[in-house]
CSV table of C-alpha atoms in Angstrom, one decimal:
chain,number,residue,atom,x,y,z
A,254,MET,CA,-110.1,26.3,31.8
A,255,PRO,CA,-107.2,24.4,33.8
A,256,LEU,CA,-103.6,25.0,32.7
A,257,GLN,CA,-102.6,23.2,29.7
A,258,PRO,CA,-99.3,22.1,28.4
A,259,ASP,CA,-99.6,24.5,25.3
A,260,HIS,CA,-100.1,27.4,28.0
A,261,ILE,CA,-96.5,26.4,29.4
A,262,LEU,CA,-94.9,26.2,26.0
A,263,LYS,CA,-96.1,29.4,24.8
A,264,TYR,CA,-95.5,31.1,28.0
A,265,LEU,CA,-91.6,30.0,27.6
A,266,ASN,CA,-91.7,30.9,24.0
A,267,ARG,CA,-93.2,34.5,24.6
A,268,ASP,CA,-90.8,37.4,25.6
A,269,SER,CA,-91.5,37.1,29.2
A,270,ASP,CA,-89.7,37.8,32.4
A,271,THR,CA,-86.3,36.0,32.2
A,272,LYS,CA,-86.3,35.5,35.9
A,273,ASN,CA,-89.8,33.9,36.1
A,274,LYS,CA,-89.0,31.5,33.1
A,275,SER,CA,-86.0,30.6,35.2
A,276,GLU,CA,-87.8,29.7,38.1
A,277,LEU,CA,-90.3,27.7,36.0
A,278,ILE,CA,-87.4,25.8,34.4
A,279,ASP,CA,-85.8,25.1,37.8
A,280,LEU,CA,-89.3,23.8,39.2
A,281,LEU,CA,-89.5,21.5,36.5
A,282,ARG,CA,-86.0,20.0,36.5
A,283,ASN,CA,-86.6,19.7,40.7
A,284,THR,CA,-89.9,17.9,39.8
A,285,ILE,CA,-88.0,15.5,37.3
A,286,ASP,CA,-84.9,14.7,39.8
A,287,LYS,CA,-87.4,14.1,42.5
A,288,LEU,CA,-89.4,11.8,40.4
A,289,CYS,CA,-86.2,9.9,39.1
A,290,PHE,CA,-84.2,9.7,42.4
A,291,GLU,CA,-86.9,9.6,45.2
A,292,GLU,CA,-89.9,8.3,43.8
A,293,CYS,CA,-89.4,5.8,40.9
A,294,GLN,CA,-86.1,3.9,41.3
A,295,VAL,CA,-86.4,3.4,45.1
A,296,ASP,CA,-88.9,1.0,44.7
A,297,ARG,CA,-87.0,-1.4,42.4
A,298,ILE,CA,-89.8,-3.5,41.6
A,299,ALA,CA,-92.0,-0.7,40.2
A,300,CYS,CA,-89.1,0.9,38.7
A,301,THR,CA,-88.4,-2.5,36.8
A,302,LEU,CA,-92.4,-3.2,36.0
A,303,GLN,CA,-93.8,0.1,35.8
A,304,PRO,CA,-91.3,3.1,35.6
A,305,LYS,CA,-93.0,6.4,36.0
A,306,CYS,CA,-91.7,8.0,32.6
A,307,SER,CA,-93.0,6.2,29.3
A,308,ARG,CA,-90.3,3.8,28.3
A,309,ARG,CA,-87.8,5.6,30.4
A,310,HIS,CA,-87.7,8.7,28.3
A,311,LEU,CA,-86.2,10.8,31.1
A,312,LEU,CA,-83.1,8.8,30.6
A,313,LYS,CA,-82.8,9.9,27.1
A,314,LEU,CA,-83.2,13.3,28.1
A,315,ARG,CA,-80.1,13.0,30.5
A,316,ILE,CA,-77.8,11.1,28.1
A,317,LYS,CA,-78.8,13.4,25.2
A,318,SER,CA,-78.2,16.5,27.1
A,319,GLY,CA,-74.5,15.2,28.0
A,320,LEU,CA,-74.9,14.0,31.6
A,321,SER,CA,-72.5,11.1,32.6
A,322,ILE,CA,-73.7,7.9,34.3
A,323,ASP,CA,-73.2,9.6,37.7
A,324,ASP,CA,-75.9,11.8,36.9
A,325,LEU,CA,-78.2,9.2,35.9
A,326,PRO,CA,-80.5,7.2,38.3
A,327,LYS,CA,-78.3,4.2,38.1
A,328,PHE,CA,-80.7,1.5,38.9
A,329,CYS,CA,-83.2,2.5,36.3
A,330,TYR,CA,-80.3,2.7,33.9
A,331,SER,CA,-79.1,-0.7,34.6
A,332,VAL,CA,-82.8,-2.0,34.0
A,333,HIS,CA,-82.8,0.1,30.7
A,334,LYS,CA,-79.6,-1.5,29.5
A,335,GLY,CA,-80.7,-5.1,30.3
A,336,VAL,CA,-84.1,-4.6,28.2
A,337,VAL,CA,-82.1,-3.7,25.3
A,338,GLU,CA,-80.1,-6.5,25.9
A,339,ARG,CA,-82.8,-9.0,26.2
A,340,PHE,CA,-84.5,-7.4,23.2
A,341,PHE,CA,-81.3,-7.8,21.1
A,342,ARG,CA,-81.1,-11.5,22.3
A,343,ASN,CA,-84.9,-11.8,21.2
A,344,LYS,CA,-86.1,-12.7,24.9
A,345,THR,CA,-89.3,-11.3,26.2
A,346,VAL,CA,-89.3,-7.5,27.4
A,347,ILE,CA,-92.0,-5.5,29.2
A,348,TYR,CA,-91.8,-3.0,26.2
A,349,ARG,CA,-89.8,-2.8,23.1
A,350,PRO,CA,-86.9,-0.4,23.5
A,351,TYR,CA,-87.1,1.3,20.3
A,352,ASP,CA,-85.3,4.9,20.1
A,353,SER,CA,-83.5,3.8,23.2
A,354,TYR,CA,-80.1,5.5,24.1
A,355,LEU,CA,-77.2,3.9,26.0
A,356,TYR,CA,-73.6,5.2,26.4
A,357,LEU,CA,-71.1,3.9,23.9
A,358,ILE,CA,-69.4,1.5,26.4
A,359,ASP,CA,-72.6,0.0,27.4
A,360,PHE,CA,-73.8,-0.7,23.8
A,361,LEU,CA,-70.5,-2.4,23.1
A,362,ASP,CA,-70.9,-4.5,26.2
A,363,VAL,CA,-74.3,-5.5,25.0
A,364,PHE,CA,-73.7,-6.2,21.3
A,365,PHE,CA,-70.0,-7.0,21.3
A,366,HIS,CA,-69.4,-8.7,24.7
A,367,GLY,CA,-66.0,-10.1,25.0
A,368,ASP,CA,-64.5,-7.4,22.9
A,369,TYR,CA,-66.4,-4.3,24.2
A,370,ARG,CA,-63.2,-2.9,26.2
A,371,LYS,CA,-61.0,-3.1,23.2
A,372,LEU,CA,-63.5,-1.7,20.8
A,373,ASN,CA,-64.2,1.1,23.3
A,374,LYS,CA,-60.6,2.0,23.3
A,375,PHE,CA,-60.2,1.9,19.7
A,376,ILE,CA,-63.1,3.7,18.8
A,377,SER,CA,-62.3,6.4,21.5
A,378,LEU,CA,-58.6,6.6,20.0
A,379,ASN,CA,-59.9,6.6,16.4
A,380,LYS,CA,-57.9,3.2,15.7
A,381,TRP,CA,-60.6,2.0,13.3
A,382,GLU,CA,-58.6,-0.6,11.3
A,383,ASP,CA,-58.3,-2.4,14.8
A,384,ALA,CA,-61.9,-1.9,15.5
A,385,PHE,CA,-63.0,-3.0,11.9
A,386,LYS,CA,-60.6,-6.3,12.5
A,387,ILE,CA,-62.8,-7.1,15.2
A,388,PHE,CA,-65.9,-6.7,13.6
A,389,ASP,CA,-64.8,-8.5,10.6
A,390,ASP,CA,-63.7,-11.4,12.7
A,391,ARG,CA,-67.0,-11.7,14.1
A,392,ILE,CA,-68.8,-11.5,10.8
A,393,GLN,CA,-66.4,-14.1,9.1
A,394,ASN,CA,-65.2,-16.5,11.9
A,395,ARG,CA,-67.9,-16.2,14.6
A,396,ASP,CA,-71.0,-16.5,12.5
A,397,GLU,CA,-72.3,-13.1,13.7
A,398,LYS,CA,-74.8,-11.4,11.3
A,399,PHE,CA,-74.4,-7.6,11.1
A,400,ASP,CA,-73.5,-4.9,8.9
A,401,TYR,CA,-71.7,-1.7,9.7
A,402,LEU,CA,-70.6,1.3,8.1
A,403,LYS,CA,-68.9,4.3,9.4
A,404,THR,CA,-69.4,8.1,8.2
A,405,ASP,CA,-67.3,11.3,9.3
A,406,ASN,CA,-69.2,11.4,12.7
A,407,CYS,CA,-71.1,8.3,13.2
A,408,LEU,CA,-70.9,4.4,13.3
A,409,LEU,CA,-73.9,2.6,12.0
A,410,PHE,CA,-74.8,-1.0,12.7
A,411,LYS,CA,-77.7,-3.3,11.3
A,412,PHE,CA,-78.5,-6.2,13.2
A,413,GLU,CA,-81.4,-8.1,11.2
A,414,ASP,CA,-84.1,-5.3,10.6
A,415,ARG,CA,-82.9,-2.9,13.6
A,416,VAL,CA,-80.3,-0.2,13.1
A,417,HIS,CA,-78.1,1.4,15.7
A,418,ILE,CA,-76.5,4.5,15.6
A,419,VAL,CA,-73.2,5.5,17.5
A,420,PHE,CA,-72.8,9.3,17.6
A,421,MET,CA,-68.8,9.2,18.2
A,422,ASN,CA,-68.5,12.6,19.5
A,423,GLU,CA,-71.0,12.6,22.0
A,424,LYS,CA,-70.2,8.8,23.0
A,425,TYR,CA,-73.8,7.9,23.2
A,426,VAL,CA,-75.7,5.3,20.7
A,427,LEU,CA,-79.4,5.3,19.5
A,428,CYS,CA,-80.6,1.6,19.8
A,429,ASN,CA,-83.3,0.3,17.6
A,430,ALA,CA,-83.9,3.9,15.5
A,431,SER,CA,-87.6,4.1,14.6
A,432,ARG,CA,-89.5,7.3,15.5
A,433,GLU,CA,-86.5,9.5,16.2
A,434,ASN,CA,-85.7,12.2,13.8
A,435,ILE,CA,-82.8,11.7,11.5
A,436,ALA,CA,-80.2,14.2,12.6
A,437,THR,CA,-78.1,15.3,9.7
A,438,LEU,CA,-77.8,14.7,5.9
A,439,GLU,CA,-74.6,13.0,6.6
A,440,LEU,CA,-76.6,10.4,8.7
A,441,LEU,CA,-79.2,10.0,6.1
A,442,ASN,CA,-76.6,9.4,3.5
A,443,GLY,CA,-74.8,7.0,5.6
A,444,VAL,CA,-78.0,4.8,6.5
A,445,CYS,CA,-78.9,4.6,2.4
A,446,LYS,CA,-75.4,3.8,1.9
A,447,LEU,CA,-75.5,1.0,4.5
A,448,TYR,CA,-78.8,-0.2,3.2
A,449,ALA,CA,-77.5,0.0,-0.4
A,450,GLY,CA,-74.4,-2.2,0.2
A,451,ILE,CA,-76.6,-4.9,1.6
A,452,TYR,CA,-79.9,-5.0,-0.5
A,453,PHE,CA,-79.2,-2.7,-3.7
A,454,PRO,CA,-75.4,-2.3,-4.6
A,455,GLU,CA,-76.0,-1.1,-8.3
A,456,VAL,CA,-78.3,1.7,-7.2
A,457,LYS,CA,-77.0,5.1,-7.6
A,458,LEU,CA,-76.5,7.3,-4.6
A,459,LYS,CA,-75.4,11.1,-4.9
A,460,TYR,CA,-74.9,13.0,-1.7
A,461,ILE,CA,-74.9,16.7,-2.0
A,462,PRO,CA,-74.3,18.1,1.4
A,463,SER,CA,-76.6,20.7,2.9
A,464,LYS,CA,-79.0,19.9,0.2
A,465,GLN,CA,-80.2,16.4,-0.3
A,466,VAL,CA,-79.4,12.7,-1.1
A,467,GLU,CA,-80.3,11.5,-4.6
A,468,ILE,CA,-81.1,7.6,-5.3
A,469,ALA,CA,-81.6,6.8,-8.7
A,470,LEU,CA,-82.7,3.3,-9.7
A,471,LYS,CA,-83.6,1.7,-13.2
A,472,ILE,CA,-86.4,-0.5,-14.4
A,473,PRO,CA,-84.9,-2.1,-17.7
A,474,TYR,CA,-86.6,-2.0,-21.0
A,475,ASP,CA,-87.1,-5.6,-21.2
A,476,VAL,CA,-88.9,-5.7,-18.0
A,477,LEU,CA,-91.3,-2.6,-19.1
A,478,THR,CA,-92.1,-4.5,-22.6
A,479,GLN,CA,-93.4,-7.5,-20.4
A,480,ILE,CA,-96.2,-5.0,-19.1
A,481,SER,CA,-99.5,-4.9,-20.8
A,482,LYS,CA,-100.9,-1.9,-22.3
A,483,GLU,CA,-104.2,-2.6,-20.6
A,484,PRO,CA,-105.2,-4.6,-17.6
A,485,SER,CA,-105.7,-8.3,-18.3
A,486,VAL,CA,-106.6,-11.6,-16.7
A,487,ASN,CA,-103.4,-13.5,-17.5
A,488,THR,CA,-100.9,-11.2,-16.1
A,489,SER,CA,-97.2,-11.4,-15.3
A,490,LYS,CA,-95.5,-10.3,-12.1
A,491,ALA,CA,-94.5,-7.2,-13.8
A,492,ASP,CA,-97.9,-6.5,-14.9
A,493,LYS,CA,-99.7,-7.1,-11.6
A,494,TYR,CA,-97.2,-4.8,-9.7
A,495,PHE,CA,-97.0,-2.2,-12.1
A,496,TRP,CA,-100.8,-1.9,-12.9
A,497,ASN,CA,-101.9,-2.5,-9.2
A,498,THR,CA,-99.3,-1.4,-7.0
A,499,PHE,CA,-96.6,0.9,-8.3
A,500,TRP,CA,-98.4,4.2,-8.7
A,501,GLU,CA,-99.7,3.6,-5.0
A,502,ASP,CA,-96.2,3.0,-3.8
A,503,LEU,CA,-95.0,6.2,-5.6
A,504,ASN,CA,-97.8,8.3,-4.0
A,505,ALA,CA,-97.0,7.1,-0.6
A,506,LEU,CA,-93.5,8.1,-1.2
A,507,THR,CA,-94.5,11.8,-2.3
A,508,GLN,CA,-95.1,12.2,1.5
A,509,TYR,CA,-91.3,11.7,2.3
A,510,CYS,CA,-89.5,12.8,-0.7
A,511,LYS,CA,-88.7,15.9,-1.4
A,512,GLN,CA,-89.2,15.2,-5.1
A,513,ILE,CA,-89.6,12.0,-7.4
A,514,ASN,CA,-88.5,12.2,-11.2
A,515,LEU,CA,-89.3,9.4,-13.7
A,516,ASN,CA,-87.4,9.6,-16.9
A,517,GLU,CA,-86.5,7.4,-20.1
A,518,ASP,CA,-82.9,7.1,-20.5
A,519,GLU,CA,-81.2,6.6,-23.8
A,520,ASN,CA,-81.7,2.6,-23.7
A,521,GLN,CA,-85.5,3.2,-22.8
A,522,ASN,CA,-84.9,2.2,-19.5
A,523,LEU,CA,-87.2,3.7,-17.1
A,524,GLU,CA,-85.0,5.7,-14.5
A,525,ILE,CA,-86.5,6.8,-11.0
A,526,VAL,CA,-85.0,9.4,-9.2
A,527,LEU,CA,-85.8,9.9,-5.5
A,528,TYR,CA,-84.7,13.4,-3.8
A,529,VAL,CA,-84.6,13.0,-0.2
A,530,ASN,CA,-83.7,15.4,2.6
A,531,LEU,CA,-84.6,16.0,6.3
A,532,LEU,CA,-87.9,17.3,5.8
A,533,THR,CA,-91.0,15.5,4.5
A,534,ASN,CA,-94.2,16.9,2.8
A,535,THR,CA,-96.5,16.4,5.8
A,536,TYR,CA,-97.1,19.3,8.2
A,537,THR,CA,-97.2,19.5,11.9
A,538,GLU,CA,-100.1,21.2,14.0
A,539,GLU,CA,-98.3,24.4,13.9
A,540,GLY,CA,-97.8,24.3,10.0
A,541,ASP,CA,-94.3,23.4,9.8
A,542,LYS,CA,-93.0,20.5,7.5
A,543,SER,CA,-92.5,17.2,9.6
A,544,VAL,CA,-88.7,16.0,10.0
A,545,LEU,CA,-87.9,12.8,8.3
A,546,ARG,CA,-87.8,9.9,10.9
A,547,TYR,CA,-85.9,6.7,10.3
A,548,ARG,CA,-89.0,4.6,9.9
A,549,ASP,CA,-90.2,7.1,7.1
A,550,LEU,CA,-86.8,6.3,5.4
A,551,ARG,CA,-87.2,2.7,5.9
A,552,LEU,CA,-90.3,2.9,3.3
A,553,ILE,CA,-88.1,4.6,1.0
A,554,LEU,CA,-85.7,1.8,1.3
A,555,ASN,CA,-88.0,-1.0,1.0
A,556,PHE,CA,-89.4,0.4,-2.2
A,557,ILE,CA,-86.1,0.6,-3.7
A,558,THR,CA,-85.2,-3.0,-2.6
A,559,ARG,CA,-88.5,-4.3,-4.3
A,560,ILE,CA,-87.9,-2.6,-7.4
A,561,TYR,CA,-84.3,-3.7,-7.3
A,562,ASN,CA,-84.8,-7.5,-6.5
A,563,GLU,CA,-87.9,-8.0,-8.6
A,564,PHE,CA,-87.3,-6.1,-11.6
A,565,TYR,CA,-83.6,-5.1,-12.1
A,566,ILE,CA,-81.4,-7.9,-11.1
A,567,ILE,CA,-81.5,-11.5,-13.0
A,568,TRP,CA,-81.9,-14.4,-10.5
A,569,VAL,CA,-80.2,-17.4,-12.2
A,570,ASP,CA,-81.7,-20.9,-10.7
């Protein structure tokens, strides 16, 4: 049987000769450098249309490892930045740049061109009041549609349905977050707060550091009384949802929530409490719990948004 990727991973994880492991890693590093600097970006047409690493993930490796722009294949990175910008402006792209990384100044150049140098300075110097003035001016006076929220270590942006995470200490940005793992509970809480401010401001969030985020939403008693005791032909919107879909939604969320509680409060409202942390209830091939990804969290937030908008708030015509 030929050498398989698992063989290499197991070899590196076992207590083997340190020198041999070091030589193997050097060989891998040299191969990656040769691929990036000598084989791929030298042919600019091929690098633009068919990069030798899928979705330029080797750029992510370099950026997340703390390397500077001088340590990157510059043409490849410039194409990558252009793809992120074209996607942001809803133009045709070769691939959709989900989970793409840019340096902070380049992210600001793409999304806040015209103010990006000032914003880079303000953020670098922690002059948040000045930075927020620029963001608010763009929203209020330039008709730009986005939302933002700052946590202790991150700055979150939401443009339409796409979320971007600025890691302030590292000075890089995760653009169009989707399959990436949510790195910290602080970040998990930040994304929940960002969505809550936009879609469900009255839903209660409770952040318990190093443990979990608790999300509590209610279905009022007067909505519950509209639900038939058994399915019928002439059904209301509440009937259709709670008889046909509600339990399926909850069952799907059990994959991603640590725990789900349903309780009746003192006013006979139904309270749904979702307990979410960085691990899911699905498992990897190695038998470990899978980590929560941004797109997993989106399913939870979509459920909350639906309950809040359809069965909690009162719409006035």
